[in-house]
Short mmCIF file of N, CA, C and O in Angstrom, two decimals:
data_model
loop_
_atom_site.label_atom_id
_atom_site.label_comp_id
_atom_site.label_asym_id
_atom_site.label_seq_id
_atom_site.Cartn_x
_atom_site.Cartn_y
_atom_site.Cartn_z
N MET D 955 -8.72 -10.12 10.65
CA MET D 955 -7.95 -9.52 9.58
C MET D 955 -8.88 -8.60 8.78
O MET D 955 -10.05 -8.89 8.59
N VAL D 956 -8.31 -7.50 8.30
CA VAL D 956 -9.07 -6.55 7.49
C VAL D 956 -8.30 -6.29 6.20
O VAL D 956 -7.08 -6.24 6.18
N LYS D 957 -9.06 -6.16 5.09
CA LYS D 957 -8.48 -5.93 3.78
C LYS D 957 -9.36 -4.98 3.00
O LYS D 957 -10.57 -5.09 3.04
N ALA D 958 -8.73 -4.04 2.31
CA ALA D 958 -9.48 -3.11 1.46
C ALA D 958 -9.91 -3.80 0.17
O ALA D 958 -9.31 -4.79 -0.26
N HIS D 959 -10.94 -3.27 -0.47
CA HIS D 959 -11.52 -3.88 -1.67
C HIS D 959 -10.86 -3.33 -2.94
O HIS D 959 -10.82 -2.12 -3.14
N PRO D 960 -10.35 -4.22 -3.80
CA PRO D 960 -9.68 -3.75 -5.02
C PRO D 960 -10.63 -3.09 -6.02
O PRO D 960 -10.18 -2.35 -6.89
N GLY D 961 -11.92 -3.32 -5.90
CA GLY D 961 -12.88 -2.68 -6.79
C GLY D 961 -13.18 -1.24 -6.41
O GLY D 961 -13.74 -0.50 -7.21
N TYR D 962 -12.79 -0.84 -5.22
CA TYR D 962 -13.05 0.52 -4.75
C TYR D 962 -11.78 1.37 -4.78
O TYR D 962 -11.82 2.54 -5.14
N SER D 963 -10.67 0.79 -4.40
CA SER D 963 -9.42 1.53 -4.26
C SER D 963 -8.43 1.15 -5.36
O SER D 963 -8.09 -0.02 -5.51
N GLY D 964 -7.96 2.15 -6.11
CA GLY D 964 -6.96 1.89 -7.14
C GLY D 964 -5.65 1.39 -6.56
O GLY D 964 -4.97 0.56 -7.16
N THR D 965 -5.29 1.90 -5.39
CA THR D 965 -4.08 1.45 -4.72
C THR D 965 -4.16 -0.04 -4.42
O THR D 965 -3.22 -0.80 -4.68
N ILE D 966 -5.30 -0.46 -3.91
CA ILE D 966 -5.48 -1.87 -3.55
C ILE D 966 -5.62 -2.73 -4.81
O ILE D 966 -5.14 -3.87 -4.84
N MET D 967 -6.23 -2.19 -5.86
CA MET D 967 -6.33 -2.93 -7.12
C MET D 967 -4.92 -3.23 -7.65
O MET D 967 -4.63 -4.36 -8.06
N THR D 968 -4.05 -2.25 -7.60
CA THR D 968 -2.68 -2.43 -8.08
C THR D 968 -1.94 -3.48 -7.25
O THR D 968 -1.30 -4.38 -7.79
N SER D 969 -2.05 -3.38 -5.92
CA SER D 969 -1.33 -4.35 -5.08
C SER D 969 -1.92 -5.75 -5.21
O SER D 969 -1.19 -6.74 -5.20
N THR D 970 -3.24 -5.85 -5.39
CA THR D 970 -3.88 -7.15 -5.58
C THR D 970 -3.42 -7.78 -6.88
O THR D 970 -3.08 -8.97 -6.93
N PHE D 971 -3.36 -6.98 -7.94
CA PHE D 971 -2.87 -7.48 -9.24
C PHE D 971 -1.44 -7.99 -9.11
O PHE D 971 -1.11 -9.07 -9.58
N GLN D 972 -0.58 -7.20 -8.46
CA GLN D 972 0.82 -7.59 -8.33
C GLN D 972 0.98 -8.86 -7.52
O GLN D 972 1.77 -9.73 -7.87
N MET D 973 0.23 -8.96 -6.43
CA MET D 973 0.34 -10.17 -5.60
C MET D 973 -0.18 -11.39 -6.35
O MET D 973 0.42 -12.47 -6.27
N ALA D 974 -1.30 -11.24 -7.06
CA ALA D 974 -1.82 -12.37 -7.83
C ALA D 974 -0.83 -12.80 -8.91
O ALA D 974 -0.63 -13.99 -9.13
N ARG D 975 -0.19 -11.82 -9.54
CA ARG D 975 0.81 -12.12 -10.57
C ARG D 975 2.03 -12.82 -9.97
O ARG D 975 2.55 -13.77 -10.51
N ASP D 976 2.49 -12.33 -8.81
CA ASP D 976 3.75 -12.81 -8.23
C ASP D 976 3.61 -14.09 -7.41
O ASP D 976 4.51 -14.92 -7.43
N ILE D 977 2.54 -14.22 -6.66
CA ILE D 977 2.42 -15.40 -5.80
C ILE D 977 1.20 -16.26 -6.09
O ILE D 977 1.00 -17.29 -5.47
N GLY D 978 0.38 -15.83 -7.03
CA GLY D 978 -0.76 -16.64 -7.47
C GLY D 978 -2.07 -16.29 -6.77
O GLY D 978 -2.10 -15.76 -5.66
N TRP D 979 -3.16 -16.59 -7.46
CA TRP D 979 -4.50 -16.31 -6.94
C TRP D 979 -4.84 -17.18 -5.74
O TRP D 979 -5.69 -16.87 -4.93
N ASP D 980 -4.13 -18.29 -5.62
CA ASP D 980 -4.28 -19.21 -4.49
C ASP D 980 -4.25 -18.47 -3.15
O ASP D 980 -4.99 -18.80 -2.23
N TYR D 981 -3.35 -17.51 -3.05
CA TYR D 981 -3.20 -16.72 -1.81
C TYR D 981 -4.53 -16.09 -1.41
O TYR D 981 -4.94 -16.15 -0.25
N PHE D 982 -5.23 -15.50 -2.37
CA PHE D 982 -6.49 -14.82 -2.07
C PHE D 982 -7.60 -15.81 -1.75
O PHE D 982 -8.48 -15.52 -0.93
N GLU D 983 -7.57 -16.98 -2.37
CA GLU D 983 -8.56 -18.01 -2.04
C GLU D 983 -8.38 -18.49 -0.61
O GLU D 983 -9.35 -18.68 0.12
N LYS D 984 -7.13 -18.65 -0.17
CA LYS D 984 -6.85 -19.04 1.21
C LYS D 984 -7.20 -17.91 2.18
O LYS D 984 -7.73 -18.15 3.26
N LEU D 985 -6.90 -16.68 1.78
CA LEU D 985 -7.21 -15.52 2.61
C LEU D 985 -8.72 -15.40 2.83
O LEU D 985 -9.17 -15.09 3.93
N ALA D 986 -9.49 -15.68 1.79
CA ALA D 986 -10.96 -15.56 1.87
C ALA D 986 -11.57 -16.49 2.91
O ALA D 986 -12.65 -16.22 3.44
N LYS D 987 -10.88 -17.58 3.24
CA LYS D 987 -11.39 -18.55 4.22
C LYS D 987 -11.11 -18.15 5.66
O LYS D 987 -11.45 -18.87 6.58
N GLN D 988 -10.50 -16.97 5.86
CA GLN D 988 -10.06 -16.58 7.20
C GLN D 988 -10.91 -15.48 7.84
O GLN D 988 -10.42 -14.71 8.65
N ASN D 989 -12.17 -15.40 7.49
CA ASN D 989 -13.08 -14.42 8.09
C ASN D 989 -12.54 -12.99 7.98
O ASN D 989 -12.42 -12.27 8.96
N VAL D 990 -12.18 -12.61 6.77
CA VAL D 990 -11.60 -11.29 6.51
C VAL D 990 -12.70 -10.24 6.45
O VAL D 990 -13.71 -10.44 5.79
N MET D 991 -12.50 -9.14 7.15
CA MET D 991 -13.41 -7.99 7.05
C MET D 991 -12.97 -7.19 5.82
O MET D 991 -11.82 -6.77 5.72
N GLN D 992 -13.88 -7.03 4.87
CA GLN D 992 -13.53 -6.27 3.67
C GLN D 992 -14.11 -4.86 3.79
O GLN D 992 -15.29 -4.68 4.10
N VAL D 993 -13.24 -3.87 3.57
CA VAL D 993 -13.64 -2.46 3.65
C VAL D 993 -13.36 -1.82 2.30
O VAL D 993 -12.82 -2.45 1.40
N GLN D 994 -13.72 -0.54 2.16
CA GLN D 994 -13.56 0.10 0.85
C GLN D 994 -12.17 0.70 0.67
O GLN D 994 -11.32 0.14 0.00
N SER D 995 -11.93 1.83 1.24
CA SER D 995 -10.73 2.62 0.99
C SER D 995 -9.47 1.99 1.58
O SER D 995 -9.53 1.28 2.58
N SER D 996 -8.32 2.33 0.99
CA SER D 996 -7.05 1.86 1.54
C SER D 996 -6.77 2.51 2.89
O SER D 996 -5.91 2.05 3.65
N ALA D 997 -7.50 3.58 3.21
CA ALA D 997 -7.34 4.24 4.51
C ALA D 997 -8.15 3.54 5.61
O ALA D 997 -7.93 3.79 6.80
N ASP D 998 -9.06 2.66 5.24
CA ASP D 998 -9.93 2.01 6.23
C ASP D 998 -9.26 0.92 7.08
O ASP D 998 -9.54 0.83 8.27
N PRO D 999 -8.39 0.06 6.52
CA PRO D 999 -7.78 -0.97 7.37
C PRO D 999 -7.06 -0.43 8.61
O PRO D 999 -7.27 -0.94 9.71
N PRO D 1000 -6.24 0.64 8.49
CA PRO D 1000 -5.62 1.17 9.71
C PRO D 1000 -6.64 1.66 10.73
O PRO D 1000 -6.44 1.52 11.94
N LYS D 1001 -7.75 2.20 10.25
CA LYS D 1001 -8.79 2.68 11.17
C LYS D 1001 -9.42 1.52 11.94
O LYS D 1001 -9.73 1.65 13.12
N LYS D 1002 -9.60 0.39 11.25
CA LYS D 1002 -10.18 -0.78 11.92
C LYS D 1002 -9.23 -1.33 12.98
O LYS D 1002 -9.67 -1.82 14.03
N LEU D 1003 -7.91 -1.23 12.71
CA LEU D 1003 -6.94 -1.63 13.73
C LEU D 1003 -7.03 -0.71 14.94
O LEU D 1003 -7.05 -1.17 16.08
N GLU D 1004 -7.09 0.58 14.68
CA GLU D 1004 -7.15 1.55 15.77
C GLU D 1004 -8.39 1.36 16.64
O GLU D 1004 -8.33 1.47 17.86
N LEU D 1005 -9.51 1.04 16.00
CA LEU D 1005 -10.75 0.82 16.75
C LEU D 1005 -10.80 -0.53 17.45
O LEU D 1005 -11.70 -0.79 18.23
N GLY D 1006 -9.84 -1.39 17.15
CA GLY D 1006 -9.80 -2.71 17.77
C GLY D 1006 -10.73 -3.72 17.13
O GLY D 1006 -10.96 -4.79 17.68
N GLU D 1007 -11.29 -3.39 15.96
CA GLU D 1007 -12.20 -4.31 15.28
C GLU D 1007 -11.46 -5.49 14.65
O GLU D 1007 -12.03 -6.55 14.47
N ARG D 1008 -10.19 -5.29 14.31
CA ARG D 1008 -9.34 -6.35 13.79
C ARG D 1008 -7.93 -6.11 14.32
O ARG D 1008 -7.55 -4.99 14.63
N SER D 1009 -7.15 -7.19 14.39
CA SER D 1009 -5.78 -7.04 14.92
C SER D 1009 -4.71 -7.13 13.84
O SER D 1009 -3.54 -6.88 14.10
N VAL D 1010 -5.11 -7.49 12.61
CA VAL D 1010 -4.17 -7.61 11.50
C VAL D 1010 -4.81 -7.02 10.26
O VAL D 1010 -5.99 -7.23 10.01
N MET D 1011 -4.00 -6.30 9.48
CA MET D 1011 -4.51 -5.84 8.18
C MET D 1011 -3.69 -6.48 7.08
O MET D 1011 -2.47 -6.57 7.19
N ALA D 1012 -4.37 -6.95 6.03
CA ALA D 1012 -3.69 -7.59 4.90
C ALA D 1012 -3.15 -6.56 3.93
O ALA D 1012 -2.19 -6.82 3.23
N ASP D 1013 -3.76 -5.42 3.87
CA ASP D 1013 -3.28 -4.32 3.04
C ASP D 1013 -3.89 -3.02 3.57
O ASP D 1013 -4.65 -3.02 4.51
N GLY D 1014 -3.54 -1.94 2.96
CA GLY D 1014 -3.98 -0.62 3.42
C GLY D 1014 -2.84 0.34 3.23
O GLY D 1014 -1.77 -0.03 2.78
N ASN D 1015 -3.06 1.60 3.57
CA ASN D 1015 -1.97 2.55 3.32
C ASN D 1015 -1.05 2.70 4.52
O ASN D 1015 -1.44 2.53 5.66
N GLU D 1016 0.20 2.97 4.21
CA GLU D 1016 1.22 3.13 5.25
C GLU D 1016 1.08 4.45 6.00
O GLU D 1016 1.39 4.53 7.18
N TYR D 1017 0.63 5.46 5.29
CA TYR D 1017 0.56 6.80 5.87
C TYR D 1017 -0.20 6.80 7.20
O TYR D 1017 0.27 7.31 8.20
N ASN D 1018 -1.37 6.19 7.19
CA ASN D 1018 -2.17 6.15 8.42
C ASN D 1018 -1.51 5.29 9.50
O ASN D 1018 -1.62 5.59 10.68
N MET D 1019 -0.82 4.24 9.07
CA MET D 1019 -0.12 3.40 10.05
C MET D 1019 1.01 4.17 10.72
O MET D 1019 1.20 4.07 11.93
N PHE D 1020 1.75 4.94 9.94
CA PHE D 1020 2.82 5.76 10.52
C PHE D 1020 2.24 6.78 11.50
O PHE D 1020 2.80 7.02 12.56
N GLN D 1021 1.08 7.36 11.16
CA GLN D 1021 0.44 8.31 12.07
C GLN D 1021 0.03 7.63 13.37
O GLN D 1021 0.22 8.20 14.45
N LEU D 1022 -0.54 6.45 13.28
CA LEU D 1022 -0.94 5.72 14.49
C LEU D 1022 0.27 5.41 15.35
O LEU D 1022 0.26 5.62 16.57
N LYS D 1023 1.33 4.93 14.71
CA LYS D 1023 2.54 4.57 15.44
C LYS D 1023 3.16 5.79 16.11
O LYS D 1023 3.53 5.74 17.29
N GLU D 1024 3.26 6.89 15.37
CA GLU D 1024 3.82 8.13 15.94
C GLU D 1024 2.94 8.70 17.04
O GLU D 1024 3.42 9.38 17.94
N GLY D 1025 1.64 8.40 16.98
CA GLY D 1025 0.71 8.86 18.00
C GLY D 1025 0.70 7.98 19.24
O GLY D 1025 -0.11 8.17 20.14
N GLY D 1026 1.58 6.97 19.27
CA GLY D 1026 1.68 6.12 20.45
C GLY D 1026 0.74 4.94 20.48
O GLY D 1026 0.65 4.24 21.49
N LYS D 1027 0.04 4.67 19.37
CA LYS D 1027 -0.86 3.51 19.33
C LYS D 1027 -0.02 2.23 19.25
O LYS D 1027 1.06 2.21 18.66
N PRO D 1028 -0.50 1.17 19.85
CA PRO D 1028 0.28 -0.08 19.88
C PRO D 1028 0.15 -0.88 18.57
O PRO D 1028 -0.47 -1.93 18.51
N VAL D 1029 0.72 -0.32 17.49
CA VAL D 1029 0.70 -1.00 16.19
C VAL D 1029 2.14 -1.21 15.73
O VAL D 1029 3.05 -0.49 16.14
N GLU D 1030 2.32 -2.20 14.89
CA GLU D 1030 3.65 -2.46 14.33
C GLU D 1030 3.47 -2.75 12.84
O GLU D 1030 2.57 -3.50 12.46
N ILE D 1031 4.30 -2.17 12.02
CA ILE D 1031 4.26 -2.40 10.58
C ILE D 1031 5.22 -3.55 10.27
O ILE D 1031 6.39 -3.49 10.62
N VAL D 1032 4.70 -4.58 9.62
CA VAL D 1032 5.51 -5.75 9.28
C VAL D 1032 5.44 -5.93 7.77
O VAL D 1032 4.35 -6.02 7.20
N TYR D 1033 6.60 -5.97 7.14
CA TYR D 1033 6.67 -6.15 5.70
C TYR D 1033 7.03 -7.61 5.40
O TYR D 1033 7.78 -8.22 6.14
N PRO D 1034 6.51 -8.15 4.29
CA PRO D 1034 6.83 -9.54 3.96
C PRO D 1034 8.30 -9.69 3.61
O PRO D 1034 8.92 -8.76 3.07
N THR D 1035 8.85 -10.84 3.94
CA THR D 1035 10.25 -11.10 3.61
C THR D 1035 10.39 -11.68 2.21
O THR D 1035 11.48 -11.70 1.66
N GLU D 1036 9.27 -12.12 1.63
CA GLU D 1036 9.31 -12.63 0.26
C GLU D 1036 9.67 -11.48 -0.68
O GLU D 1036 9.44 -10.33 -0.39
N ALA D 1037 10.16 -11.82 -1.83
CA ALA D 1037 10.60 -10.80 -2.79
C ALA D 1037 9.42 -10.33 -3.65
O ALA D 1037 9.37 -10.57 -4.84
N LEU D 1038 8.46 -9.66 -3.03
CA LEU D 1038 7.35 -9.10 -3.80
C LEU D 1038 7.79 -7.78 -4.39
O LEU D 1038 8.35 -6.93 -3.72
N ARG D 1039 7.49 -7.59 -5.66
CA ARG D 1039 7.85 -6.35 -6.33
C ARG D 1039 6.78 -5.31 -6.09
O ARG D 1039 5.63 -5.63 -5.87
N SER D 1040 7.16 -4.05 -6.15
CA SER D 1040 6.22 -2.96 -5.97
C SER D 1040 6.33 -2.01 -7.14
O SER D 1040 7.41 -1.77 -7.67
N SER D 1041 5.19 -1.45 -7.56
CA SER D 1041 5.24 -0.47 -8.64
C SER D 1041 5.02 0.93 -8.09
O SER D 1041 4.66 1.83 -8.82
N SER D 1042 5.24 1.11 -6.82
CA SER D 1042 5.03 2.43 -6.22
C SER D 1042 5.83 3.48 -6.96
O SER D 1042 7.03 3.35 -7.16
N ALA D 1043 5.14 4.52 -7.36
CA ALA D 1043 5.79 5.58 -8.14
C ALA D 1043 6.74 6.41 -7.28
O ALA D 1043 7.54 7.16 -7.80
N GLN D 1044 6.67 6.28 -5.98
CA GLN D 1044 7.48 7.12 -5.13
C GLN D 1044 8.73 6.43 -4.60
O GLN D 1044 9.44 6.97 -3.78
N ARG D 1045 9.02 5.24 -5.08
CA ARG D 1045 10.23 4.54 -4.65
C ARG D 1045 11.39 4.96 -5.53
O ARG D 1045 11.25 5.13 -6.73
N SER D 1046 12.56 5.14 -4.95
CA SER D 1046 13.77 5.46 -5.69
C SER D 1046 14.65 4.23 -5.77
O SER D 1046 14.75 3.49 -4.80
N PRO D 1047 15.30 4.02 -6.90
CA PRO D 1047 16.22 2.88 -6.99
C PRO D 1047 17.32 3.01 -5.95
O PRO D 1047 17.91 4.08 -5.80
N GLN D 1048 17.58 1.95 -5.24
CA GLN D 1048 18.62 1.98 -4.22
C GLN D 1048 19.99 1.86 -4.87
O GLN D 1048 20.14 1.32 -5.95
N GLY D 1049 21.00 2.37 -4.19
CA GLY D 1049 22.35 2.26 -4.69
C GLY D 1049 22.74 3.34 -5.68
O GLY D 1049 23.85 3.34 -6.18
N ARG D 1050 21.83 4.23 -6.00
CA ARG D 1050 22.16 5.32 -6.91
C ARG D 1050 22.36 6.59 -6.10
O ARG D 1050 21.62 6.84 -5.16
N PRO D 1051 23.35 7.38 -6.45
CA PRO D 1051 23.53 8.64 -5.73
C PRO D 1051 22.27 9.51 -5.83
O PRO D 1051 21.57 9.46 -6.83
N GLN D 1052 22.00 10.27 -4.79
CA GLN D 1052 20.79 11.10 -4.75
C GLN D 1052 20.68 11.98 -5.99
O GLN D 1052 19.60 12.18 -6.52
N SER D 1053 21.81 12.50 -6.47
CA SER D 1053 21.77 13.40 -7.63
C SER D 1053 21.32 12.70 -8.91
O SER D 1053 20.83 13.34 -9.82
N GLU D 1054 21.45 11.36 -8.96
CA GLU D 1054 21.05 10.61 -10.15
C GLU D 1054 19.61 10.12 -10.07
O GLU D 1054 19.08 9.64 -11.06
N ARG D 1055 19.00 10.19 -8.92
CA ARG D 1055 17.63 9.69 -8.77
C ARG D 1055 16.65 10.68 -9.38
O ARG D 1055 16.80 11.88 -9.26
N ARG D 1056 15.66 10.14 -10.02
CA ARG D 1056 14.60 10.99 -10.57
C ARG D 1056 13.67 11.40 -9.46
O ARG D 1056 13.50 10.68 -8.48
N PRO D 1057 12.98 12.55 -9.63
CA PRO D 1057 12.01 12.96 -8.61
C PRO D 1057 10.81 12.00 -8.63
O PRO D 1057 10.54 11.37 -9.65
N PRO D 1058 10.09 11.89 -7.51
CA PRO D 1058 8.90 11.05 -7.49
C PRO D 1058 7.93 11.51 -8.59
O PRO D 1058 7.87 12.69 -8.92
N VAL D 1059 7.17 10.58 -9.16
CA VAL D 1059 6.27 10.89 -10.27
C VAL D 1059 5.32 12.04 -9.96
O VAL D 1059 5.18 12.95 -10.77
N PRO D 1060 4.64 12.08 -8.78
CA PRO D 1060 3.74 13.21 -8.53
C PRO D 1060 4.47 14.57 -8.58
O PRO D 1060 3.94 15.53 -9.11
N GLU D 1061 5.70 14.60 -8.08
CA GLU D 1061 6.48 15.84 -8.11
C GLU D 1061 6.84 16.19 -9.56
O GLU D 1061 6.79 17.36 -9.96
N LEU D 1062 7.18 15.20 -10.35
CA LEU D 1062 7.53 15.40 -11.74
C LEU D 1062 6.32 15.93 -12.52
O LEU D 1062 6.44 16.88 -13.30
N ILE D 1063 5.16 15.34 -12.30
CA ILE D 1063 3.94 15.80 -12.98
C ILE D 1063 3.63 17.24 -12.61
O ILE D 1063 3.32 18.06 -13.47
N ALA D 1064 3.71 17.56 -11.32
CA ALA D 1064 3.41 18.91 -10.87
C ALA D 1064 4.38 19.92 -11.48
O ALA D 1064 3.97 21.00 -11.89
N SER D 1065 5.67 19.57 -11.57
CA SER D 1065 6.65 20.50 -12.14
C SER D 1065 6.38 20.71 -13.63
O SER D 1065 6.54 21.81 -14.14
N ARG D 1066 5.95 19.68 -14.34
CA ARG D 1066 5.64 19.82 -15.77
C ARG D 1066 4.40 20.68 -15.95
O ARG D 1066 4.32 21.46 -16.89
N ARG D 1067 3.39 20.53 -15.06
CA ARG D 1067 2.20 21.36 -15.16
C ARG D 1067 2.54 22.82 -14.94
O ARG D 1067 2.06 23.70 -15.63
N ARG D 1068 3.40 23.10 -13.94
CA ARG D 1068 3.80 24.48 -13.68
C ARG D 1068 4.55 25.06 -14.87
O ARG D 1068 4.37 26.20 -15.24
N ALA D 1069 5.39 24.25 -15.49
CA ALA D 1069 6.17 24.72 -16.63
C ALA D 1069 5.30 25.01 -17.84
O ALA D 1069 5.56 25.92 -18.61
N SER D 1070 4.22 24.24 -18.02
CA SER D 1070 3.34 24.45 -19.18
C SER D 1070 2.26 25.48 -18.93
O SER D 1070 1.59 25.92 -19.86
N ASN D 1071 2.06 25.91 -17.68
CA ASN D 1071 1.05 26.91 -17.34
C ASN D 1071 1.70 28.06 -16.59
O ASN D 1071 1.53 28.20 -15.38
N PRO D 1072 2.42 28.94 -17.30
CA PRO D 1072 3.12 30.03 -16.60
C PRO D 1072 2.18 31.05 -16.01
O PRO D 1072 1.09 31.22 -16.31
#
């Protein structure tokens, strides 16, 4: 198993905080006993899967996983069935018409910067 380090990656720090809040620190204590390879960036766990150094990643970014999958690599993305909440800024509330959804935060920030810097 491979896991990115929350002290290096803000993405991983956020997900580690959320998981500790939602399911308890116990999870990480049990995880630590499983010979986990710890890497820095959230982009590193998918790379370790691709190289065959580990067969499971505990966290990491989806973007690289989608690239591996689309490139024909034998990987599968599995999401937990537990009701873990996410604070991802790019998620849209489900069940709302597209016209009522707000733009993703990065898009909103960029549009405000353009508006303030003509």
